[in-house]
CSV table of C-alpha atoms in Angstrom, one decimal:
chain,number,residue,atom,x,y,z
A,300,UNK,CA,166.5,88.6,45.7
A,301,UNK,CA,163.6,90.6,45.8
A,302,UNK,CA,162.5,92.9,43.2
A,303,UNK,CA,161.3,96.6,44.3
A,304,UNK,CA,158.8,98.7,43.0
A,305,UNK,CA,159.7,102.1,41.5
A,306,UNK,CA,157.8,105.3,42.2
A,307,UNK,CA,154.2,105.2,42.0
A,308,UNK,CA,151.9,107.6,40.2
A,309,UNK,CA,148.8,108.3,42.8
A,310,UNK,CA,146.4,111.4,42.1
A,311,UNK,CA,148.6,113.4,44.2
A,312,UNK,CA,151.5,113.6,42.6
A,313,UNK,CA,149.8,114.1,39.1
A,314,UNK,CA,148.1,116.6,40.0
A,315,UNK,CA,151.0,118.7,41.3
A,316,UNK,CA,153.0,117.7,38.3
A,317,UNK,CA,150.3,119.1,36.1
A,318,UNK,CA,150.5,122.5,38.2
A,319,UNK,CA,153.8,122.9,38.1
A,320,UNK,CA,154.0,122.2,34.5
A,321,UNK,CA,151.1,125.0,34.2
A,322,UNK,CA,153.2,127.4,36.5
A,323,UNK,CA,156.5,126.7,34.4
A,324,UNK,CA,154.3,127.7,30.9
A,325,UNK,CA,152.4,130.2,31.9
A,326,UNK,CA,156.3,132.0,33.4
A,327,UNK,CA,157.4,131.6,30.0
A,328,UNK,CA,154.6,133.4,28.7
A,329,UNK,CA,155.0,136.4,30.5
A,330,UNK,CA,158.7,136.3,29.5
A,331,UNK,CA,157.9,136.2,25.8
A,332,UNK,CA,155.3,138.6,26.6
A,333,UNK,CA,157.6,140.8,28.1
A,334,UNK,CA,160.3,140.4,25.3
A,335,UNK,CA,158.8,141.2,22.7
A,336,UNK,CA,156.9,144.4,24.3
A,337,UNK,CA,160.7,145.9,24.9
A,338,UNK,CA,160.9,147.3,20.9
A,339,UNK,CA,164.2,146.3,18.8
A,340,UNK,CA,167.1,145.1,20.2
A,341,UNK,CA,170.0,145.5,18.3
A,342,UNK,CA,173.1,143.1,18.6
A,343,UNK,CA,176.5,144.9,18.1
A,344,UNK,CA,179.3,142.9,17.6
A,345,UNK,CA,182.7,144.0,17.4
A,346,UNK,CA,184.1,147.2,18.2
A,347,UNK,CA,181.9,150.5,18.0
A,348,UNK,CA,183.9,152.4,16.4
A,349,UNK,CA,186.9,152.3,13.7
A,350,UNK,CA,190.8,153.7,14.6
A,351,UNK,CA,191.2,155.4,11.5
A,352,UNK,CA,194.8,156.3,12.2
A,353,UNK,CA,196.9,158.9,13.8
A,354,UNK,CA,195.2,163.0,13.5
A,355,UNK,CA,198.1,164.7,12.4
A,356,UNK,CA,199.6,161.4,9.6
A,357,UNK,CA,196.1,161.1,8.2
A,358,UNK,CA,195.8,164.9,7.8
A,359,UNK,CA,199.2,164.9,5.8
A,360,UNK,CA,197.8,162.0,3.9
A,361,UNK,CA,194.9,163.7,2.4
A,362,UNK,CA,196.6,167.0,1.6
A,363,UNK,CA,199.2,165.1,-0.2
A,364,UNK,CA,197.3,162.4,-2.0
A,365,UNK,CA,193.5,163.1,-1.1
A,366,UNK,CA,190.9,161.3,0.7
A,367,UNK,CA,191.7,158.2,2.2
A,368,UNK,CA,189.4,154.6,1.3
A,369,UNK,CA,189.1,152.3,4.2
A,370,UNK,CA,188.1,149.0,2.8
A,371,UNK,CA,185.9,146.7,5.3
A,372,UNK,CA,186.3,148.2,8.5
A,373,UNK,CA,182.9,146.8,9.2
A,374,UNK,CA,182.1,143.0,9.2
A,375,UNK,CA,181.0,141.5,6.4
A,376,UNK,CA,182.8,143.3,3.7
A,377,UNK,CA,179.6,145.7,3.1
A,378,UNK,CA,181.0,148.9,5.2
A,379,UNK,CA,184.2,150.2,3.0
A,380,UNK,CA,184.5,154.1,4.5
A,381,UNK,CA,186.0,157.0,3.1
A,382,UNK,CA,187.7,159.7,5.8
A,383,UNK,CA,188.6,163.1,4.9
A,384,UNK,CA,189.2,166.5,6.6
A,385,UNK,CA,188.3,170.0,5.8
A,386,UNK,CA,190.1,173.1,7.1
A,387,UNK,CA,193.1,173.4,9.6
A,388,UNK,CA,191.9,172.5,12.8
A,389,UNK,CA,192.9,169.1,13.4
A,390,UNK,CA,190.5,168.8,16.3
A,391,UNK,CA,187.3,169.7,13.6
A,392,UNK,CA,186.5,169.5,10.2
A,393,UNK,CA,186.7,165.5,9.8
A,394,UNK,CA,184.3,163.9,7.5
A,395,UNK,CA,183.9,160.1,7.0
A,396,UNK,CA,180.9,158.3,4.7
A,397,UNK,CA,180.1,155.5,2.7
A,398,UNK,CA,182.7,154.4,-0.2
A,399,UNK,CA,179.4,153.7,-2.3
A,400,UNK,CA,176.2,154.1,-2.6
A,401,UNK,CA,173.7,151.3,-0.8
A,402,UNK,CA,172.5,150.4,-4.3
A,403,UNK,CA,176.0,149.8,-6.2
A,404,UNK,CA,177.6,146.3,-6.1
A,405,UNK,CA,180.4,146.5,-3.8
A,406,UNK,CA,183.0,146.5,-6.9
A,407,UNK,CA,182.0,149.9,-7.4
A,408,UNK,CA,183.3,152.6,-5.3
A,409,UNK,CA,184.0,156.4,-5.0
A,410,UNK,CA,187.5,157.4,-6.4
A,411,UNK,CA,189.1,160.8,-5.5
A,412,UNK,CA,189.5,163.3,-9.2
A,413,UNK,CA,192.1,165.9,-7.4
A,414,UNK,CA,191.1,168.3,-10.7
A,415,UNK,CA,188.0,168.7,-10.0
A,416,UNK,CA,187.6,168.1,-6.7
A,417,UNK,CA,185.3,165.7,-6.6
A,418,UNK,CA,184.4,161.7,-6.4
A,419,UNK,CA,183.5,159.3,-9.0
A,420,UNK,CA,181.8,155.7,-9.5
A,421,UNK,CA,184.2,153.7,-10.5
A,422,UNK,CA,185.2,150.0,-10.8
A,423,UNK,CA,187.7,148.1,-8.7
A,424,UNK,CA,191.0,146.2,-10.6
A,425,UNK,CA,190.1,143.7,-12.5
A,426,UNK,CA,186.5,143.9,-12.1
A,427,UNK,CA,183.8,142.7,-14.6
A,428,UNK,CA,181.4,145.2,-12.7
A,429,UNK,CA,179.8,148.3,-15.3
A,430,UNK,CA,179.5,151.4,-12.6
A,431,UNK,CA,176.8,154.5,-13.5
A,432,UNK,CA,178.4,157.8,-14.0
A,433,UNK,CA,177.6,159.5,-10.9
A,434,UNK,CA,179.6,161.9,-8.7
A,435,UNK,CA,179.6,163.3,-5.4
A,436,UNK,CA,181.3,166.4,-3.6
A,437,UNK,CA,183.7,166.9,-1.3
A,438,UNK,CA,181.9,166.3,1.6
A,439,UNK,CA,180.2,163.0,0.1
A,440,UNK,CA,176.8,164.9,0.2
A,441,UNK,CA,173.7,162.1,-0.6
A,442,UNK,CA,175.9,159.1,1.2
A,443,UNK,CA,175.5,157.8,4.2
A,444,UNK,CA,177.2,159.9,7.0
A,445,UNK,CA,179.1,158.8,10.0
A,446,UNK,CA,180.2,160.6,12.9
A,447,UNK,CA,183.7,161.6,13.9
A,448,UNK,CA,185.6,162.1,16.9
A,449,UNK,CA,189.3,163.2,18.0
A,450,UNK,CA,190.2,161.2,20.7
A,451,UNK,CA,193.8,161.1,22.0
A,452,UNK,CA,195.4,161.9,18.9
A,453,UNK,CA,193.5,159.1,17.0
A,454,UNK,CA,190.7,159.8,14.6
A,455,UNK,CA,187.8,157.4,15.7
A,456,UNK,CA,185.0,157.1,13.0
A,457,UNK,CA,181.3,155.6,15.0
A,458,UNK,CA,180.1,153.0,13.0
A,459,UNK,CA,177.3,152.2,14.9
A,460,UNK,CA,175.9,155.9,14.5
A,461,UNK,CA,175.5,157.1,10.9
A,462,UNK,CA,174.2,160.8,10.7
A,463,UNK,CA,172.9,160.5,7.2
């Protein structure tokens, strides 16, 4: 049985696979080119915003007990929230910001003193963690800021747009 030859490389065909191999680099260039002359991207996974709970159950919340900590409604266990409301319009006055400062390890945390009607550094349960002795107002004036909205009944705090 005879034995065939496979493909031969002539002159020809070497030269248009060097083209084509020139063509196919030089398209990725421009597409790097072109990628990296867009500015950031930013990648958002997960939702966009948290469901902090029904308008008028949250409101009763906080006037009986106070201020409400969300632990880790972001990923990662870096983004615990605190939500609060001001005033009687259930429609305005809702407030939501960072449980701690960027700085603090996450065992420390703000904590609600109803007397003086303030927040707190302090330490989680069982923590080994030393907190400073700092203290913010009401409206968590100095933390990082996120906008609220009232949306069919439901109090949705943006994650992905802090207001600082």
């Amino acid at each position: 049985m005879p034995v065939a030859r496979g493909p031969q490389l002539n002159a020809r065909n070497a030269l248009l696979l060097g083209f084509t191999a020139v063509v196919i680099a030089g398209l990725l260039g421009v597409m790097v080119w072109f990628a990296a002359s867009q500015g950031n991207t930013e990648i958002v996974l997960g939702d966009r915003d948290f469901n902090a709970g029904d308008v008028e159950k949250i409101s009763d919340e906080i006037k009986e007990r106070g201020p409400i900590l969300y632990s880790d409604v972001g990923s990662g266990g870096q983004r615990d929230i605190i939500v609060t409301h001001r005033g009687d319009d259930l429609e305005q006055g809702w407030l939501a910001f960072a449980a701690r400062r960027a700085q603090d390890p996450r065992d420390c945390f703000f904590s609600w003193d109803p007397d003086k009607a303030e927040f707190f550094l302090t330490t989680a349960a069982g923590s080994d963690t030393t907190c400073d002795e700092v203290t913010a107002d009401a409206a968590g004036t100095g933390l990082l800021q996120y906008r609220v909205e009232v949306r069919d009944g439901n109090i949705h705090v943006l994650l992905n747009e802090p207001t600082e």
